[in-house]
C-alpha positions as semicolon CSV with decimal commas, in nm:
position;residue;x (nm);y (nm);z (nm)
1;M;10,609;-1,117;11,769
2;S;10,238;-1,064;11,828
3;E;9,988;-1,209;11,586
4;E;9,840;-0,864;11,523
5;L;10,060;-0,564;11,460
6;S;9,900;-0,230;11,549
7;L;9,969;0,039;11,292
8;R;9,942;0,367;11,487
9;G;9,567;0,369;11,500
10;H;9,524;0,223;11,154
11;R;9,383;-0,113;11,058
12;T;9,581;-0,399;11,212
13;I;9,793;-0,649;11,025
14;D;9,695;-1,011;11,084
15;E;10,036;-1,179;11,076
16;A;9,896;-1,520;11,162
17;L;9,687;-1,514;10,845
18;L;9,998;-1,525;10,630
19;D;10,094;-1,866;10,765
20;D;9,743;-2,011;10,744
21;A;9,700;-2,133;10,385
22;P;9,329;-2,222;10,415
23;R;9,248;-1,875;10,552
24;L;9,457;-1,713;10,281
25;A;9,256;-1,899;10,019
26;A;8,929;-1,801;10,184
27;N;9,033;-1,435;10,192
28;D;9,135;-1,445;9,825
29;P;8,806;-1,549;9,664
30;G;8,901;-1,408;9,326
31;G;9,222;-1,611;9,314
32;M;9,477;-1,332;9,279
33;L;9,750;-1,552;9,428
34;R;9,668;-1,826;9,179
35;A;9,660;-1,581;8,887
36;T;9,998;-1,438;8,986
37;A;10,144;-1,787;9,015
38;S;10,047;-1,848;8,650
39;A;10,312;-1,605;8,521
40;G;10,536;-1,878;8,378
41;A;10,240;-2,040;8,204
42;Q;10,145;-1,698;8,067
43;V;10,484;-1,666;7,899
44;R;10,452;-2,006;7,733
45;E;10,093;-1,958;7,619
46;A;10,153;-1,606;7,490
47;A;10,458;-1,721;7,293
48;A;10,253;-1,998;7,132
49;L;9,963;-1,764;7,049
50;T;10,199;-1,508;6,898
51;A;10,365;-1,775;6,685
52;E;10,023;-1,849;6,534
53;S;9,973;-1,485;6,435
54;N;10,087;-1,346;6,103
55;L;10,358;-1,096;6,192
56;A;10,527;-1,132;5,854
57;M;10,334;-0,834;5,716
58;L;10,472;-0,625;6,002
59;A;10,829;-0,707;5,904
60;D;10,783;-0,676;5,529
61;E;10,832;-0,299;5,530
62;G;11,150;-0,318;5,733
63;R;11,254;-0,115;6,033
64;P;11,008;0,160;6,133
65;R;11,091;0,517;6,229
66;A;10,943;0,468;6,578
67;V;10,728;0,226;6,776
68;V;10,435;0,338;6,990
69;I;10,283;0,098;7,245
70;A;9,938;0,232;7,324
71;G;9,719;0,137;7,618
72;A;9,648;0,217;7,981
73;G;9,771;0,080;8,312
74;T;9,941;-0,257;8,279
75;A;9,894;-0,254;7,902
76;A;10,102;0,063;7,875
77;R;10,355;-0,083;8,117
78;T;10,435;-0,343;7,849
79;G;10,577;-0,056;7,647
80;D;10,807;0,030;7,934
81;V;10,918;-0,334;7,944
82;L;10,993;-0,327;7,573
83;A;11,196;-0,008;7,606
84;T;11,385;-0,159;7,899
85;V;11,461;-0,492;7,730
86;A;11,554;-0,321;7,402
87;G;11,785;-0,092;7,599
88;P;11,951;0,232;7,501
89;R;12,103;0,074;7,190
90;C;11,756;0,020;7,040
91;P;11,780;0,153;6,682
92;V;11,447;0,341;6,696
93;P;11,255;0,528;6,968
94;V;11,007;0,322;7,173
95;L;10,723;0,517;7,335
96;A;10,464;0,393;7,585
97;H;10,155;0,608;7,510
98;R;9,881;0,624;7,774
99;S;9,632;0,867;7,621
100;V;9,347;0,821;7,375
101;G;9,468;0,847;7,017
102;I;9,832;0,865;6,912
103;P;10,092;1,143;6,891
104;G;10,049;1,382;6,602
105;W;10,378;1,283;6,440
106;V;10,282;0,916;6,396
107;G;10,233;0,818;6,033
108;A;10,303;0,558;5,770
109;A;10,668;0,522;5,872
110;D;10,579;0,407;6,225
111;V;10,444;0,101;6,406
112;V;10,164;0,119;6,662
113;I;10,107;-0,172;6,901
114;A;9,767;-0,136;7,069
115;V;9,736;-0,339;7,391
116;S;9,430;-0,398;7,609
117;A;9,363;-0,698;7,832
118;S;8,989;-0,652;7,787
119;G;9,013;-0,539;7,426
120;R;8,790;-0,248;7,522
121;S;9,008;0,026;7,667
122;P;8,948;0,365;7,502
123;E;9,323;0,425;7,488
124;A;9,398;0,110;7,286
125;L;9,089;0,140;7,065
126;G;9,154;0,506;6,991
127;A;9,518;0,435;6,907
128;A;9,431;0,143;6,678
129;E;9,171;0,344;6,491
130;A;9,403;0,644;6,453
131;A;9,690;0,423;6,336
132;A;9,468;0,268;6,069
133;R;9,353;0,612;5,947
134;R;9,709;0,741;5,920
135;G;9,846;0,434;5,747
136;A;10,080;0,329;6,026
137;R;10,158;-0,039;6,066
138;L;9,933;-0,176;6,340
139;V;9,947;-0,475;6,573
140;A;9,667;-0,531;6,826
141;I;9,692;-0,745;7,139
142;G;9,397;-0,824;7,366
143;A;9,100;-1,040;7,448
144;P;8,960;-1,247;7,161
145;D;8,624;-1,147;7,010
146;S;8,664;-0,795;7,146
147;P;8,619;-0,452;6,988
148;L;8,998;-0,430;6,952
149;Q;9,001;-0,743;6,741
150;S;8,729;-0,593;6,521
151;V;8,936;-0,278;6,467
152;A;9,241;-0,488;6,374
153;E;9,040;-0,699;6,131
154;R;8,897;-0,393;5,957
155;A;9,250;-0,256;5,924
156;R;9,378;-0,597;5,805
157;A;9,633;-0,584;6,082
158;P;9,772;-0,871;6,292
159;F;9,575;-0,944;6,608
160;I;9,722;-1,157;6,888
161;P;9,446;-1,301;7,109
162;V;9,523;-1,310;7,481
163;P;9,253;-1,494;7,679
164;R;9,152;-1,289;7,981
165;R;9,171;-1,505;8,291
166;A;9,259;-1,241;8,550
167;P;9,282;-0,864;8,592
168;A;9,536;-0,695;8,369
169;R;9,779;-0,638;8,657
170;A;9,801;-1,015;8,706
171;S;9,840;-1,071;8,331
172;I;10,145;-0,860;8,259
173;W;10,341;-1,149;8,112
174;A;10,054;-1,258;7,887
175;L;10,047;-0,904;7,745
176;T;10,422;-0,839;7,742
177;V;10,542;-1,143;7,548
178;P;10,341;-1,059;7,232
179;V;10,472;-0,702;7,245
180;L;10,831;-0,828;7,267
181;L;10,784;-1,078;6,985
182;A;10,619;-0,818;6,763
183;A;10,918;-0,593;6,827
184;R;11,153;-0,882;6,753
185;S;10,991;-0,930;6,413
186;I;11,105;-0,580;6,312
187;G;11,453;-0,620;6,457
188;L;11,424;-0,416;6,775
189;V;11,501;-0,680;7,039
190;K;11,693;-1,007;7,050
191;V;11,458;-1,212;7,264
192;N;11,496;-1,575;7,162
193;E;11,314;-1,892;7,257
194;A;11,577;-1,981;7,517
195;D;11,527;-1,642;7,686
196;L;11,153;-1,703;7,701
197;A;11,196;-2,056;7,835
198;E;11,442;-1,942;8,104
199;T;11,215;-1,652;8,202
200;A;10,917;-1,885;8,233
201;A;11,123;-2,124;8,445
202;R;11,236;-1,834;8,667
203;L;10,877;-1,720;8,714
204;D;10,772;-2,076;8,803
205;A;11,054;-2,114;9,056
206;D;10,987;-1,781;9,225
207;A;10,613;-1,851;9,236
208;D;10,691;-2,177;9,415
209;R;10,909;-1,993;9,670
210;C;10,624;-1,747;9,729
211;R;10,342;-2,002;9,746
212;A;10,077;-1,968;10,013
213;T;10,184;-2,286;10,192
214;A;10,542;-2,162;10,242
215;E;10,572;-2,005;10,588
216;S;10,683;-1,646;10,639
217;F;11,036;-1,728;10,757
218;V;11,117;-1,900;10,425
219;N;10,878;-1,713;10,195
220;P;11,049;-1,399;10,058
221;A;10,720;-1,236;9,955
222;K;10,560;-1,280;10,297
223;G;10,876;-1,149;10,462
224;M;10,872;-0,844;10,235
225;A;10,504;-0,784;10,310
226;L;10,570;-0,788;10,684
227;S;10,865;-0,550;10,647
228;L;10,640;-0,302;10,462
229;A;10,340;-0,330;10,695
230;G;10,225;0,006;10,824
231;S;10,493;0,199;10,638
232;I;10,511;0,424;10,335
233;P;10,717;0,219;10,090
234;V;10,996;0,384;9,891
235;V;11,109;0,156;9,608
236;W;11,426;0,242;9,417
237;G;11,584;0,048;9,133
238;S;11,959;0,056;9,076
239;S;11,940;0,051;8,694
240;S;11,685;0,129;8,424
241;L;11,572;-0,234;8,438
242;A;11,544;-0,232;8,817
243;A;11,368;0,107;8,809
244;M;11,113;-0,047;8,571
245;A;11,055;-0,323;8,829
246;A;11,023;-0,058;9,100
247;R;10,747;0,119;8,907
248;R;10,573;-0,214;8,860
249;F;10,588;-0,271;9,237
250;G;10,430;0,069;9,284
251;D;10,144;-0,038;9,057
252;T;10,073;-0,357;9,250
253;L;10,115;-0,202;9,596
254;S;9,856;0,060;9,504
255;A;9,607;-0,184;9,355
256;N;9,651;-0,498;9,566
257;A;9,743;-0,351;9,907
258;R;9,605;0,006;9,867
259;Y;9,936;0,150;9,986
260;P;10,076;0,485;9,876
261;V;10,425;0,440;9,738
262;V;10,722;0,634;9,601
263;T;10,914;0,471;9,316
264;G;11,203;0,563;9,092
265;A;11,563;0,513;8,990
266;L;11,822;0,505;9,266
267;G;12,057;0,731;9,072
268;E;11,791;0,999;9,044
269;A;11,700;0,956;9,411
270;G;12,046;1,087;9,495
271;R;11,954;1,416;9,328
272;G;11,676;1,494;9,572
273;R;11,439;1,217;9,672
274;V;11,683;1,063;9,915
275;G;11,592;1,368;10,124
276;L;11,272;1,183;10,213
277;L;11,481;0,985;10,460
278;D;11,529;1,301;10,667
279;G;11,165;1,406;10,654
280;V;10,870;1,370;10,890
281;F;10,810;1,015;10,766
282;G;11,180;0,926;10,783
283;G;11,448;1,010;11,036
284;L;11,226;1,265;11,215
285;A;10,944;1,018;11,281
286;G;10,932;0,829;11,606
287;G;11,304;0,817;11,686
288;A;11,561;0,576;11,547
289;D;11,429;0,246;11,685
290;I;11,239;0,075;11,405
291;F;11,137;-0,203;11,646
292;A;10,984;0,033;11,902
293;D;10,623;-0,025;12,005
294;P;10,417;0,225;11,801
295;D;10,199;0,285;12,109
296;E;10,503;0,410;12,300
297;T;10,601;0,680;12,050
298;D;10,471;1,032;12,022
299;S;10,447;1,008;11,644
300;M;10,121;0,915;11,477
301;L;10,297;0,908;11,142
302;A;10,372;0,599;10,939
303;R;10,744;0,542;10,887
304;L;10,914;0,505;10,553
305;S;11,051;0,167;10,454
306;V;11,292;0,134;10,165
307;V;11,302;-0,146;9,908
308;L;11,615;-0,155;9,693
309;L;11,598;-0,350;9,368
310;Q;11,944;-0,430;9,234
311;D;11,992;-0,537;8,873
312;G;12,318;-0,723;8,900
313;G;12,347;-0,767;8,522
314;L;12,654;-0,705;8,315
315;A;12,705;-0,340;8,230
316;D;12,776;-0,201;7,886
317;D;13,092;0,006;7,922
318;E;12,956;0,287;7,707
319;I;12,603;0,327;7,836
320;S;12,570;0,173;8,184
321;E;12,724;0,223;8,524
322;A;12,989;-0,023;8,627
323;P;12,857;-0,287;8,871
324;E;13,088;-0,158;9,144
325;V;12,936;0,191;9,115
326;E;12,588;0,042;9,142
327;Q;12,698;-0,158;9,447
328;R;12,849;0,147;9,621
329;R;12,528;0,342;9,571
330;I;12,322;0,056;9,717
331;E;12,551;0,030;10,019
332;A;12,548;0,406;10,075
333;V;12,167;0,415;10,088
334;Q;12,160;0,116;10,322
335;E;12,399;0,296;10,557
336;I;12,193;0,617;10,543
337;C;11,881;0,417;10,630
338;D;12,056;0,240;10,918
339;R;12,169;0,571;11,067
340;R;11,809;0,696;11,064
341;G;11,646;0,379;11,188
342;I;11,466;0,319;10,859
343;R;11,399;-0,039;10,762
344;W;11,534;-0,149;10,423
345;T;11,502;-0,460;10,207
346;L;11,732;-0,559;9,919
347;L;11,625;-0,778;9,629
348;T;11,892;-0,866;9,370
349;A;11,807;-0,981;9,018
350;Q;11,893;-1,330;8,904
351;G;11,939;-1,471;8,556
352;G;12,124;-1,399;8,236
353;S;11,896;-1,219;7,991
354;A;11,740;-0,881;8,064
355;L;11,395;-1,041;8,050
356;E;11,480;-1,307;8,306
357;R;11,643;-1,054;8,538
358;L;11,334;-0,834;8,515
359;A;11,113;-1,133;8,595
360;S;11,321;-1,208;8,905
361;L;11,262;-0,852;9,030
362;V;10,888;-0,859;8,961
363;T;10,757;-1,187;9,101
364;I;10,844;-1,154;9,470
365;P;10,713;-0,794;9,492
366;D;10,397;-0,898;9,304
367;F;10,326;-1,164;9,566
368;A;10,430;-0,932;9,850
369;S;10,168;-0,676;9,746
370;I;9,900;-0,944;9,755
371;Y;10,004;-1,080;10,095
372;L;10,014;-0,727;10,234
373;G;9,660;-0,661;10,116
374;L;9,536;-0,994;10,250
375;A;9,699;-0,931;10,588
376;H;9,499;-0,607;10,606
377;G;9,178;-0,798;10,539
378;L;9,149;-0,669;10,182
379;D;9,045;-0,866;9,877
380;P;9,326;-0,789;9,629
381;M;9,108;-0,880;9,334
382;A;8,838;-0,624;9,409
383;V;8,933;-0,256;9,397
384;P;8,605;-0,072;9,465
385;A;8,740;0,277;9,398
386;V;8,858;0,172;9,052
387;T;8,519;0,021;8,974
388;E;8,341;0,329;9,103
389;L;8,557;0,563;8,896
390;K;8,495;0,365;8,578
391;E;8,119;0,364;8,643
392;R;8,117;0,740;8,705
393;L;8,308;0,803;8,384
394;R;8,068;0,585;8,186
395;A;7,763;0,766;8,327
């Protein structure tokens, strides 16, 4: 395999870079790989910081009518994680809210959890202020000594400080654990200390497998990055938990590697989106040989590549598909891809609790998105378009 893979006239992939740890470090000046490898430590630190916060006042009024997790980007994604871990048997609705303010129906019977890594996002600040005005129970999570902490203090609401050591997308576990523990205090989830410890250990183990010094042939994240190079990724999850991980992969592919991506639930894909595999980026693009030299094909189109995330957890007979149904759907999509010459990758969750299984589906894709960006010569820490947009909006 050549050291540089030409991508139909696009920027080349430097495959040799992925197996050169010193060059990887030099091309990652902001330390995104290091920040992502801290996920297990984030779980432990966030659990300790949450334990020091006074959540008793949150639980004193009993179970709320609904819970709203307010924020933007990764902060709002923590609400999706809570809804996923709580599952369909959650006794109250859980809503991830991504706009400034809060829904009109929110009032004194509800709980609002405002989340912002910087403690400055308009979405979290607006939600916290609106919750305080309407008498809703409020919890705020974010950077210490931030405007969000000030809002929480004025409202006499619990504030959980999360030191900001990396961009929000690399701090998802630092933000998620306080959300889960706040929800546990009002009886919405059954996340215990053993679950947190096992999740942290899983994150540590997967980070070690994906470390920069592990070569591509044994490093699952580098292998996934190479399989996605030059393609349009389609990421489907086999369950609600796996679909949540798929959406997370979409977030990191966009930010770290600047790749467009399609994400969703595999069951829903069968109602229409699987048709992508027959489109101009799928079976119609460049013939059926996925190993053909791009310079020898008439197509100037990128090909699709499919990533399948399989939950593998135990199903609830009343509310979840049986594992054998999930497996048949996975195998059917693999066969459809094979017939069309579309590359596919399968990642199966490991672990017992929902939180640990989710972690096992997040870590390798997180690292893969970083390696893919680095192989393109991009700094995954710096996203100029995001910075430019924020500056334009502030002007």
